[in-house]
mmCIF file with all atom_site columns, C-alpha atoms in Angstrom:
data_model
loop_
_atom_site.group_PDB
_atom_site.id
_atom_site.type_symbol
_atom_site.label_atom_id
_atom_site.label_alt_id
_atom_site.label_comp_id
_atom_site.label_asym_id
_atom_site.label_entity_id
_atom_site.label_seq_id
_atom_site.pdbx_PDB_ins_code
_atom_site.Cartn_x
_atom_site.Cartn_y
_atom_site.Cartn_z
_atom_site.occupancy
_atom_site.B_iso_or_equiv
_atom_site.pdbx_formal_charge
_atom_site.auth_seq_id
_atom_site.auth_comp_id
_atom_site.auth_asym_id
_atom_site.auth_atom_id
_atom_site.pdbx_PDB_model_num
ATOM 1   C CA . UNK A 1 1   ? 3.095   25.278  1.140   1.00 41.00 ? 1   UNK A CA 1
ATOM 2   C CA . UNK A 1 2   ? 3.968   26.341  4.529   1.00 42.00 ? 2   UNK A CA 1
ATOM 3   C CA . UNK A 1 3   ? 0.966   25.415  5.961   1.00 42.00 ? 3   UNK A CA 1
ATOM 4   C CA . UNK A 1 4   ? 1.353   21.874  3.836   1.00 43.00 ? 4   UNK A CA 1
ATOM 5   C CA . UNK A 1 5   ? 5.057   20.908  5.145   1.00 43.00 ? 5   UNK A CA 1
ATOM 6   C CA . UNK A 1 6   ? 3.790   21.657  8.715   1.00 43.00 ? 6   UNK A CA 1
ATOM 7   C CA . UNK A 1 7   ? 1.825   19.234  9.042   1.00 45.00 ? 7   UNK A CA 1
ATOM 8   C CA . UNK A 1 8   ? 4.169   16.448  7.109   1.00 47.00 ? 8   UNK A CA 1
ATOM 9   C CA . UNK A 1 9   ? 6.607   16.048  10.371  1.00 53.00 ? 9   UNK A CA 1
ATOM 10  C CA . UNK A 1 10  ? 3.387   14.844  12.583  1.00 54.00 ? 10  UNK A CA 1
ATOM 11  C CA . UNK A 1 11  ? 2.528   12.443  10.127  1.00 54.00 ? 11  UNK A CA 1
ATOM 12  C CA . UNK A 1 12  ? 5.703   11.036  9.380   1.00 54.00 ? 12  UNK A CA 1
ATOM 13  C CA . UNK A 1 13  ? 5.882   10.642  12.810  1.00 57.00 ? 13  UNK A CA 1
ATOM 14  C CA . UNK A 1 14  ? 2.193   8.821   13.452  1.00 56.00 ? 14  UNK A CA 1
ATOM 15  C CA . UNK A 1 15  ? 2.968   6.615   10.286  1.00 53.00 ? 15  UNK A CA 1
ATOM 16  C CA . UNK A 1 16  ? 6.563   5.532   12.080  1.00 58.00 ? 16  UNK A CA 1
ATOM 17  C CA . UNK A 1 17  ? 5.231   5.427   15.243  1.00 60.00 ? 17  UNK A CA 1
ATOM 18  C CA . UNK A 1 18  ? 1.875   3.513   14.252  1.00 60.00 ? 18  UNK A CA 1
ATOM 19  C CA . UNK A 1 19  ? 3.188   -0.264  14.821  1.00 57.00 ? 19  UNK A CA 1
ATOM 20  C CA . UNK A 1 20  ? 4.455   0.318   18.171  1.00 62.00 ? 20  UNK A CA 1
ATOM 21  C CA . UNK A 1 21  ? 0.839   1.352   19.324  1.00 66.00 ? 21  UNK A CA 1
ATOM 22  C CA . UNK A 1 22  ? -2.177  -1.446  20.233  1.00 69.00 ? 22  UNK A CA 1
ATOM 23  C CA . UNK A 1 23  ? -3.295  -0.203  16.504  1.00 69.00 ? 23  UNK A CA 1
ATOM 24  C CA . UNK A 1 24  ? -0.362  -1.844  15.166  1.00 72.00 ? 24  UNK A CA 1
ATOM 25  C CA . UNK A 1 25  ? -0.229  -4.833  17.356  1.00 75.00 ? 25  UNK A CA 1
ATOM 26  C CA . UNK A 1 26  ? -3.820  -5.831  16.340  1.00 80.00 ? 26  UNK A CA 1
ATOM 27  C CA . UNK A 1 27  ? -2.497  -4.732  12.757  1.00 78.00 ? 27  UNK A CA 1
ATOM 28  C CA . UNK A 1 28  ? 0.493   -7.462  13.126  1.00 78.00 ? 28  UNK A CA 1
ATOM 29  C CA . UNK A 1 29  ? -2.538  -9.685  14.706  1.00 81.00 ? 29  UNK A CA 1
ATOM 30  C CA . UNK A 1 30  ? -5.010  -9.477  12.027  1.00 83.00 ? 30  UNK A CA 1
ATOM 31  C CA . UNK A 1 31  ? -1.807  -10.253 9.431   1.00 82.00 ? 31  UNK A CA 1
ATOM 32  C CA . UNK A 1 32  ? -0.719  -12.871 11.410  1.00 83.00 ? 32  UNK A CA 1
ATOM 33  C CA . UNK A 1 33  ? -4.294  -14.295 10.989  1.00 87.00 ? 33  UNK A CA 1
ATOM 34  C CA . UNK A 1 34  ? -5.400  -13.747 8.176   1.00 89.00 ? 34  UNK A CA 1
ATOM 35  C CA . UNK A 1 35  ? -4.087  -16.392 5.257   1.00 91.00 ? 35  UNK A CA 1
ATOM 36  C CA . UNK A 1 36  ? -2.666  -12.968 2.495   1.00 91.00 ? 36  UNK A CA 1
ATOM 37  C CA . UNK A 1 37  ? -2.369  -15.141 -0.390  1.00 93.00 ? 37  UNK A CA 1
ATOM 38  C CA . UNK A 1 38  ? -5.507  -16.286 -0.504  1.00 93.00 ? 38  UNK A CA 1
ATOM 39  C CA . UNK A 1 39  ? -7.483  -13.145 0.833   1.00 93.00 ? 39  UNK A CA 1
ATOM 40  C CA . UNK A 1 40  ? -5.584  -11.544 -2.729  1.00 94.00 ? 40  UNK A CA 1
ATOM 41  C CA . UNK A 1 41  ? -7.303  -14.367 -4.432  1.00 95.00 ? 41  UNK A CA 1
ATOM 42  C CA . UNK A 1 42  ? -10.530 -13.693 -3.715  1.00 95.00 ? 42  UNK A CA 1
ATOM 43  C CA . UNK A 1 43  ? -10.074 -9.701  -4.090  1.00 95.00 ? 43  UNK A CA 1
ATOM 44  C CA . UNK A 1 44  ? -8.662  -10.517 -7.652  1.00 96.00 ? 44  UNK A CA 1
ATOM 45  C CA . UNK A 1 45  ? -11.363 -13.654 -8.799  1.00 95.00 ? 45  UNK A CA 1
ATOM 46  C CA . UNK A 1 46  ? -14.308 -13.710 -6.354  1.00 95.00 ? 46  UNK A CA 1
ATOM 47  C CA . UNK A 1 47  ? -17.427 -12.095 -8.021  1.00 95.00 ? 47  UNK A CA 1
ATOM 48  C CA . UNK A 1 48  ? -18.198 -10.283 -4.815  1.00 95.00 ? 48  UNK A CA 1
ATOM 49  C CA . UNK A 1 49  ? -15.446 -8.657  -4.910  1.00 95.00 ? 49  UNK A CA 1
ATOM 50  C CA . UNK A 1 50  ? -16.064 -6.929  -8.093  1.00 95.00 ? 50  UNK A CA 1
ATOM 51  C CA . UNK A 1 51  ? -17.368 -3.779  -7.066  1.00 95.00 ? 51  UNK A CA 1
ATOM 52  C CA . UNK A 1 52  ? -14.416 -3.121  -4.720  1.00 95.00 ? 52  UNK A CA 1
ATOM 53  C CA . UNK A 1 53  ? -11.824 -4.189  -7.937  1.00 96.00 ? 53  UNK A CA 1
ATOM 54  C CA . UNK A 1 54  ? -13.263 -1.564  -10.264 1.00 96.00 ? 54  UNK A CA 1
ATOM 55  C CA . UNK A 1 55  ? -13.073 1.032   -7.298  1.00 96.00 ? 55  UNK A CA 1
ATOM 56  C CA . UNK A 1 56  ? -9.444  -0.218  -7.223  1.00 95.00 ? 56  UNK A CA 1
ATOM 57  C CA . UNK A 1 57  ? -9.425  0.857   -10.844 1.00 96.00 ? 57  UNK A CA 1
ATOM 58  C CA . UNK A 1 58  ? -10.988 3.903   -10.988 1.00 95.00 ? 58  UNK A CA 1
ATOM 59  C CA . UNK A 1 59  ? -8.567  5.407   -7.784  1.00 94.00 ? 59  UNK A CA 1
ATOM 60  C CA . UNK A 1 60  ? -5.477  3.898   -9.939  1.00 94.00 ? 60  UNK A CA 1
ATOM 61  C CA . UNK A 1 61  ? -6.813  5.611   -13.025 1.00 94.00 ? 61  UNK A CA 1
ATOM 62  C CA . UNK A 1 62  ? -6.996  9.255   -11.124 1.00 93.00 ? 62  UNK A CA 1
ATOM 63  C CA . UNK A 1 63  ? -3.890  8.900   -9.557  1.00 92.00 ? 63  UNK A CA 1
ATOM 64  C CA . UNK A 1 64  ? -1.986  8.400   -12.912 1.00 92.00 ? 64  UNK A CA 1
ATOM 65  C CA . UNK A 1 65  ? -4.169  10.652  -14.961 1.00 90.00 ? 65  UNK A CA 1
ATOM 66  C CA . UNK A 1 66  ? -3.967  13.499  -11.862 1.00 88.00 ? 66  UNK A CA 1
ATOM 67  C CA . UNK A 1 67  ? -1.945  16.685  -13.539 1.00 84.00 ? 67  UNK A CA 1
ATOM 68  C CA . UNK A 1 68  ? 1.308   17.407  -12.190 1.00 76.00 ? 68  UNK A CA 1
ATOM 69  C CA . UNK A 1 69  ? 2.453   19.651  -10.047 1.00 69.00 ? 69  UNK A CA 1
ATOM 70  C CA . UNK A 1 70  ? 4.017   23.188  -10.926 1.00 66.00 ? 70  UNK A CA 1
ATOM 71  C CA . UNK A 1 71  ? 7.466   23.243  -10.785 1.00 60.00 ? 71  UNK A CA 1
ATOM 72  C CA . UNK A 1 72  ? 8.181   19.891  -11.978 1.00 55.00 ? 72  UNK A CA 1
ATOM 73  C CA . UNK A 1 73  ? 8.234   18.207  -8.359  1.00 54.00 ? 73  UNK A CA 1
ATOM 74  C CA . UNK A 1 74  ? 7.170   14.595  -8.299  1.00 54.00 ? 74  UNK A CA 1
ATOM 75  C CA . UNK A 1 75  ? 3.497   13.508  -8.056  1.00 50.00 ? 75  UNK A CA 1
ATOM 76  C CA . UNK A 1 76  ? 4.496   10.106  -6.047  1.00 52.00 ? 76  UNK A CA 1
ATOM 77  C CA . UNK A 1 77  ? 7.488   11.773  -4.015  1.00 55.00 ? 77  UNK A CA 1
ATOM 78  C CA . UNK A 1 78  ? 7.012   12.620  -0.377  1.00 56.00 ? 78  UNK A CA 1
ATOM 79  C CA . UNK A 1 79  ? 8.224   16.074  0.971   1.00 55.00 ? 79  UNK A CA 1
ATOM 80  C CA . UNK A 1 80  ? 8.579   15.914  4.953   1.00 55.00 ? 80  UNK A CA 1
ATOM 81  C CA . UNK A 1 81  ? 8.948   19.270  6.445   1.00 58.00 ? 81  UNK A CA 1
ATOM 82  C CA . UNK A 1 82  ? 9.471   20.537  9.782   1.00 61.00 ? 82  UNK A CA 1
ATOM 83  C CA . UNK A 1 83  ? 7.391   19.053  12.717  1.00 59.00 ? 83  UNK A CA 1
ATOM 84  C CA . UNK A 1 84  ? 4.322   21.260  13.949  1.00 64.00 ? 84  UNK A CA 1
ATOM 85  C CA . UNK A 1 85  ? 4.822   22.610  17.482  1.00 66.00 ? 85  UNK A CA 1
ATOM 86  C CA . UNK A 1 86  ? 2.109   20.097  19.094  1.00 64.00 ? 86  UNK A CA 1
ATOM 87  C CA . UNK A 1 87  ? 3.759   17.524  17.353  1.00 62.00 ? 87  UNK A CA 1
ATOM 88  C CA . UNK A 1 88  ? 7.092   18.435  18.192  1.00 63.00 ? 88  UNK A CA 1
ATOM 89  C CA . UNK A 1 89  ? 6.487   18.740  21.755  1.00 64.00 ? 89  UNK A CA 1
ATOM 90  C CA . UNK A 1 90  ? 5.318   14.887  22.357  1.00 62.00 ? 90  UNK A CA 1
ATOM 91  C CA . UNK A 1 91  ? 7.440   13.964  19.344  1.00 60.00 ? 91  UNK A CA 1
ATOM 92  C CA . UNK A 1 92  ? 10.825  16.150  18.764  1.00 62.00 ? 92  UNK A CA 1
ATOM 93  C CA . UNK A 1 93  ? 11.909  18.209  16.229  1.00 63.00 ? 93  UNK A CA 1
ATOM 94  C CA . UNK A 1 94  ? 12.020  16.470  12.852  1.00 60.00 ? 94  UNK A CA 1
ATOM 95  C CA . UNK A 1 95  ? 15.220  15.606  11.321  1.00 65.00 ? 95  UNK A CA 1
ATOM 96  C CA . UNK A 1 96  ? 15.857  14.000  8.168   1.00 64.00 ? 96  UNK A CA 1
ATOM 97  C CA . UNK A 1 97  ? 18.597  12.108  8.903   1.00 66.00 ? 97  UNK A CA 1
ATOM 98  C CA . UNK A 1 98  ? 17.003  10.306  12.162  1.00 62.00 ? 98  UNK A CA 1
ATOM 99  C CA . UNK A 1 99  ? 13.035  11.334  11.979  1.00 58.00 ? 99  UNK A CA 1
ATOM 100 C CA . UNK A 1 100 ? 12.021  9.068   14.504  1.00 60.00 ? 100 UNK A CA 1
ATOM 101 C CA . UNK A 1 101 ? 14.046  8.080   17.985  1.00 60.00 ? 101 UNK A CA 1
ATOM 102 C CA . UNK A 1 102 ? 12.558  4.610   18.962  1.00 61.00 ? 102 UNK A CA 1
ATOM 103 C CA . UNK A 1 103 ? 13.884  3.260   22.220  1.00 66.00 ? 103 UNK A CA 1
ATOM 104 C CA . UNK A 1 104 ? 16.198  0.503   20.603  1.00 72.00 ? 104 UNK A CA 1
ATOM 105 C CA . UNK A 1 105 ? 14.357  -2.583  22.827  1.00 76.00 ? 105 UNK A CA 1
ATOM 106 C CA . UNK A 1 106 ? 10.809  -1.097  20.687  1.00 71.00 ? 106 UNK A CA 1
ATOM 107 C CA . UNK A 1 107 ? 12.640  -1.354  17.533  1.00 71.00 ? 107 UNK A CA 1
ATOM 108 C CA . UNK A 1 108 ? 13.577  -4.904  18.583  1.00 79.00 ? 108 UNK A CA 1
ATOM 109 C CA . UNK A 1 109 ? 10.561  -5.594  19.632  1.00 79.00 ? 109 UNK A CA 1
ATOM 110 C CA . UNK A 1 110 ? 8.644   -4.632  16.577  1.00 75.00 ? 110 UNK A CA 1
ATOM 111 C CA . UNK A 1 111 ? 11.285  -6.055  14.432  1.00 80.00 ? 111 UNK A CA 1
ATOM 112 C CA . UNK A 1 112 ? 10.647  -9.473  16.153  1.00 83.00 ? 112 UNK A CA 1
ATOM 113 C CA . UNK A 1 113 ? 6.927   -9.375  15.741  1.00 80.00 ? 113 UNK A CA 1
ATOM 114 C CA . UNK A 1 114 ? 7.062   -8.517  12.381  1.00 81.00 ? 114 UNK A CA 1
ATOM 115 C CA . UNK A 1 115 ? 9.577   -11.548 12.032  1.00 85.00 ? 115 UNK A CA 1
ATOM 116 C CA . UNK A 1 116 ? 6.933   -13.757 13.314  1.00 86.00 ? 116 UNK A CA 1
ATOM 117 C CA . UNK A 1 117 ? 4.236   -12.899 11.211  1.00 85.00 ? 117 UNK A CA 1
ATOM 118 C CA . UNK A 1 118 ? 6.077   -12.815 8.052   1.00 88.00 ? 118 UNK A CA 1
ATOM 119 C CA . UNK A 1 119 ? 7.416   -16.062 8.809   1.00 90.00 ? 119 UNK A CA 1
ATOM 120 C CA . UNK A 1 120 ? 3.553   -17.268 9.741   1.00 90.00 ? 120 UNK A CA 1
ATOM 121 C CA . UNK A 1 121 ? 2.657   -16.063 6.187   1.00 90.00 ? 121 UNK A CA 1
ATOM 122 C CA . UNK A 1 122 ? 5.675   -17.954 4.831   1.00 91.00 ? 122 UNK A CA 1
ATOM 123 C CA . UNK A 1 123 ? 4.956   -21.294 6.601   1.00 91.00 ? 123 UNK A CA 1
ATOM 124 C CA . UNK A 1 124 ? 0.977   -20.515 5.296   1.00 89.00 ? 124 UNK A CA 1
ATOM 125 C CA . UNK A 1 125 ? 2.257   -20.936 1.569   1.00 88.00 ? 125 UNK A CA 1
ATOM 126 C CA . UNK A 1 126 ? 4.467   -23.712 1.502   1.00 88.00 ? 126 UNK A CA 1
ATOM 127 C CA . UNK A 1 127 ? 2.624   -26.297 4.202   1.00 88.00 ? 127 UNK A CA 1
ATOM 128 C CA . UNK A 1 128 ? 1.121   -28.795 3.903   1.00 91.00 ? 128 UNK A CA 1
ATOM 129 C CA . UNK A 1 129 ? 3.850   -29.830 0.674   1.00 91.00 ? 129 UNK A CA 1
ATOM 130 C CA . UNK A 1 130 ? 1.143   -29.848 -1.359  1.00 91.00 ? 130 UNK A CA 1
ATOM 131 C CA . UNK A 1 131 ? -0.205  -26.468 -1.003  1.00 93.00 ? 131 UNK A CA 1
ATOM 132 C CA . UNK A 1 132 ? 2.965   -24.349 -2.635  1.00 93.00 ? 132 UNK A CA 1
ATOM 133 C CA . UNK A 1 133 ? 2.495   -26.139 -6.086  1.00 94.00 ? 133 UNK A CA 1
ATOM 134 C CA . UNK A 1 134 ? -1.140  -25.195 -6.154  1.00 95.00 ? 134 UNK A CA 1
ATOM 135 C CA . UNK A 1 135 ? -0.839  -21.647 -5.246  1.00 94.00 ? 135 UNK A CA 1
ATOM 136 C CA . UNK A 1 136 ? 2.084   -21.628 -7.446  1.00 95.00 ? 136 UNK A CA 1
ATOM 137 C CA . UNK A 1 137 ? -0.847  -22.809 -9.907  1.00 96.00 ? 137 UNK A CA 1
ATOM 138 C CA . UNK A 1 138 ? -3.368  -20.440 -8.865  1.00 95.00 ? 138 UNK A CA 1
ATOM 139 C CA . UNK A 1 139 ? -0.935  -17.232 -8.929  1.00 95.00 ? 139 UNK A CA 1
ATOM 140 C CA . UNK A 1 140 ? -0.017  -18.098 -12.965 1.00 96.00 ? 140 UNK A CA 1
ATOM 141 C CA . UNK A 1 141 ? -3.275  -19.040 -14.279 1.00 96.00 ? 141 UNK A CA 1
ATOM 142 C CA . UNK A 1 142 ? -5.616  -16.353 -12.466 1.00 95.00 ? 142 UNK A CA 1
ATOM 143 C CA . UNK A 1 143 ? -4.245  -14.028 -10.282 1.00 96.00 ? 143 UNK A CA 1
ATOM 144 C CA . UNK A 1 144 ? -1.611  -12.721 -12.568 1.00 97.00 ? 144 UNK A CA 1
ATOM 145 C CA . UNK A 1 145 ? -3.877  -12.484 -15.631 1.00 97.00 ? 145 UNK A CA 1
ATOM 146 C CA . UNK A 1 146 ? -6.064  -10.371 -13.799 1.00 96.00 ? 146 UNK A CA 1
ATOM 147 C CA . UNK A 1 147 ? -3.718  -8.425  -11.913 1.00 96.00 ? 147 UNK A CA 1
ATOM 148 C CA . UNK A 1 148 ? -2.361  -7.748  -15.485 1.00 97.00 ? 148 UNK A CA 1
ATOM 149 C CA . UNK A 1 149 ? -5.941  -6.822  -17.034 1.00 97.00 ? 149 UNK A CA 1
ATOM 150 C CA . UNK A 1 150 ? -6.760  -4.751  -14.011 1.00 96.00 ? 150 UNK A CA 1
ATOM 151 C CA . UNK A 1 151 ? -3.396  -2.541  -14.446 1.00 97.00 ? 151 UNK A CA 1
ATOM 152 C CA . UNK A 1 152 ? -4.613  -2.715  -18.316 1.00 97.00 ? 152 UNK A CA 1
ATOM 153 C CA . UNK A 1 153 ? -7.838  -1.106  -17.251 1.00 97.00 ? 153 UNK A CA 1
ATOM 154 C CA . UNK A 1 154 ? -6.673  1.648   -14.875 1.00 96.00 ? 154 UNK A CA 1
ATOM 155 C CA . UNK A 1 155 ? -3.594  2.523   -17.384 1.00 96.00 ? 155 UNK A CA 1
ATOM 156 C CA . UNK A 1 156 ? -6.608  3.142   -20.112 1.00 97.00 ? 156 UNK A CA 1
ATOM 157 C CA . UNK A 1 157 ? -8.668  4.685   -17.777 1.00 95.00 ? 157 UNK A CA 1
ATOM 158 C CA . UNK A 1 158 ? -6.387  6.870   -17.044 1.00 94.00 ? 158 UNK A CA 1
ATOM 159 C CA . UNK A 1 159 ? -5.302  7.997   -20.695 1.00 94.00 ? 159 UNK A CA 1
ATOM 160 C CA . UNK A 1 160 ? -8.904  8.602   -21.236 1.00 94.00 ? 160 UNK A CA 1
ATOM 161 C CA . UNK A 1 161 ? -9.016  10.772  -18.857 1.00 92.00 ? 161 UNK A CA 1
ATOM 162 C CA . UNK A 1 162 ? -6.127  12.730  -19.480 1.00 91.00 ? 162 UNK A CA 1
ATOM 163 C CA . UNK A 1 163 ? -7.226  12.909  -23.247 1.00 92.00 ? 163 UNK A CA 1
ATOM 164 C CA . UNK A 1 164 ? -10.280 13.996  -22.092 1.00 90.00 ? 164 UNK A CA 1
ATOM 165 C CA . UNK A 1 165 ? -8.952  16.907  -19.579 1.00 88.00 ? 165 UNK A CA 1
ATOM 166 C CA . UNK A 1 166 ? -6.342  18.010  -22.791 1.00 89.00 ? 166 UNK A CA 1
ATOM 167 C CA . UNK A 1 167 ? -9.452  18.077  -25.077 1.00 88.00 ? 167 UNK A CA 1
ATOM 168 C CA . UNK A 1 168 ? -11.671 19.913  -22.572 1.00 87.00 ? 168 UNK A CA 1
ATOM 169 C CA . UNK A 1 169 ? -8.437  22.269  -22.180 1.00 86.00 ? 169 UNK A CA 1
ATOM 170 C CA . UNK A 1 170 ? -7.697  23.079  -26.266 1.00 86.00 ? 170 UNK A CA 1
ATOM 171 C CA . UNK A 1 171 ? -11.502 24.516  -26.617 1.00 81.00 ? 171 UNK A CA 1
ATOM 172 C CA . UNK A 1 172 ? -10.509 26.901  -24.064 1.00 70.00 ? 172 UNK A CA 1
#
């Protein structure tokens, strides 16, 4: 575990850190971009897209059939420990209570981007007038079905496999 938790601070730290980078601003590009609703769409009902739903499936299935940890500790929780020294030196020490200091004009800055592009993806949904009652439309009749039958699927999947693992276990 020791090993584990050292390495946790650095990430925490990369993950915070990631949107101030060029990474993140071509990130906050891309989103601003790229129309979300109906890029969902066509991951949910396009028939090229099928391969990459069932993948979708099958990595939702082994995370809920994964066994859990000893000692009762969440599967989905995340454990931040302290910083590694390389980290710590370009980074700081890692505190829970403030695990990232941001210059406060970068927080405002990202803050404001991030503004932007959700209100880009806002204005994509509900202009022209005409567009919000057809997504409205399009979300009901096929992309909540499916979103429903592909959490169906994985949910199965996944008590298959657990049966399978307990089965597997009992010969033993």
């Amino acid at each position: 575990e020791g090993e584990l938790a050292e390495g946790l601070g650095a990430a925490a730290a990369v993950e915070q850190r990631l949107l101030q980078t060029a990474e993140g601003a071509t990130l906050r590009r891309l989103l601003y971009d790229v129309d979300l609703f109906e890029a969902a769409r066509e991951f949910l009902v396009a028939a090229p897209a099928a391969p990459l739903r069932r993948a979708a499936v099958e990595a939702l299935a082994a995370r809920w059939s994964a066994p859990k940890p000893a000692g009762g500790t969440k599967r989905f929780g995340r454990v931040f420990g302290p910083r590694s020294d390389a980290a710590a030196r370009g980074w700081g020490t890692y505190s829970e209570d403030a695990p990232v200091m941001l210059p406060q004009s970068a927080v405002q800055k990202s803050r404001s981007a991030w503004g932007f592009v959700l209100r880009r993806q806002l204005r994509r949904m509900v202009l022209p007038p005409w567009r919000l009652p057809i997504r409205t439309i399009q979300f009901l009749c096929q992309m909540l079905p499916v979103s429903a039958a592909l959490l169906v699927r994985a949910r199965w999947r996944a008590h298959r496999q657990k049966e399978a693992r307990w089965r597997a276990q009992s010969k033993h």
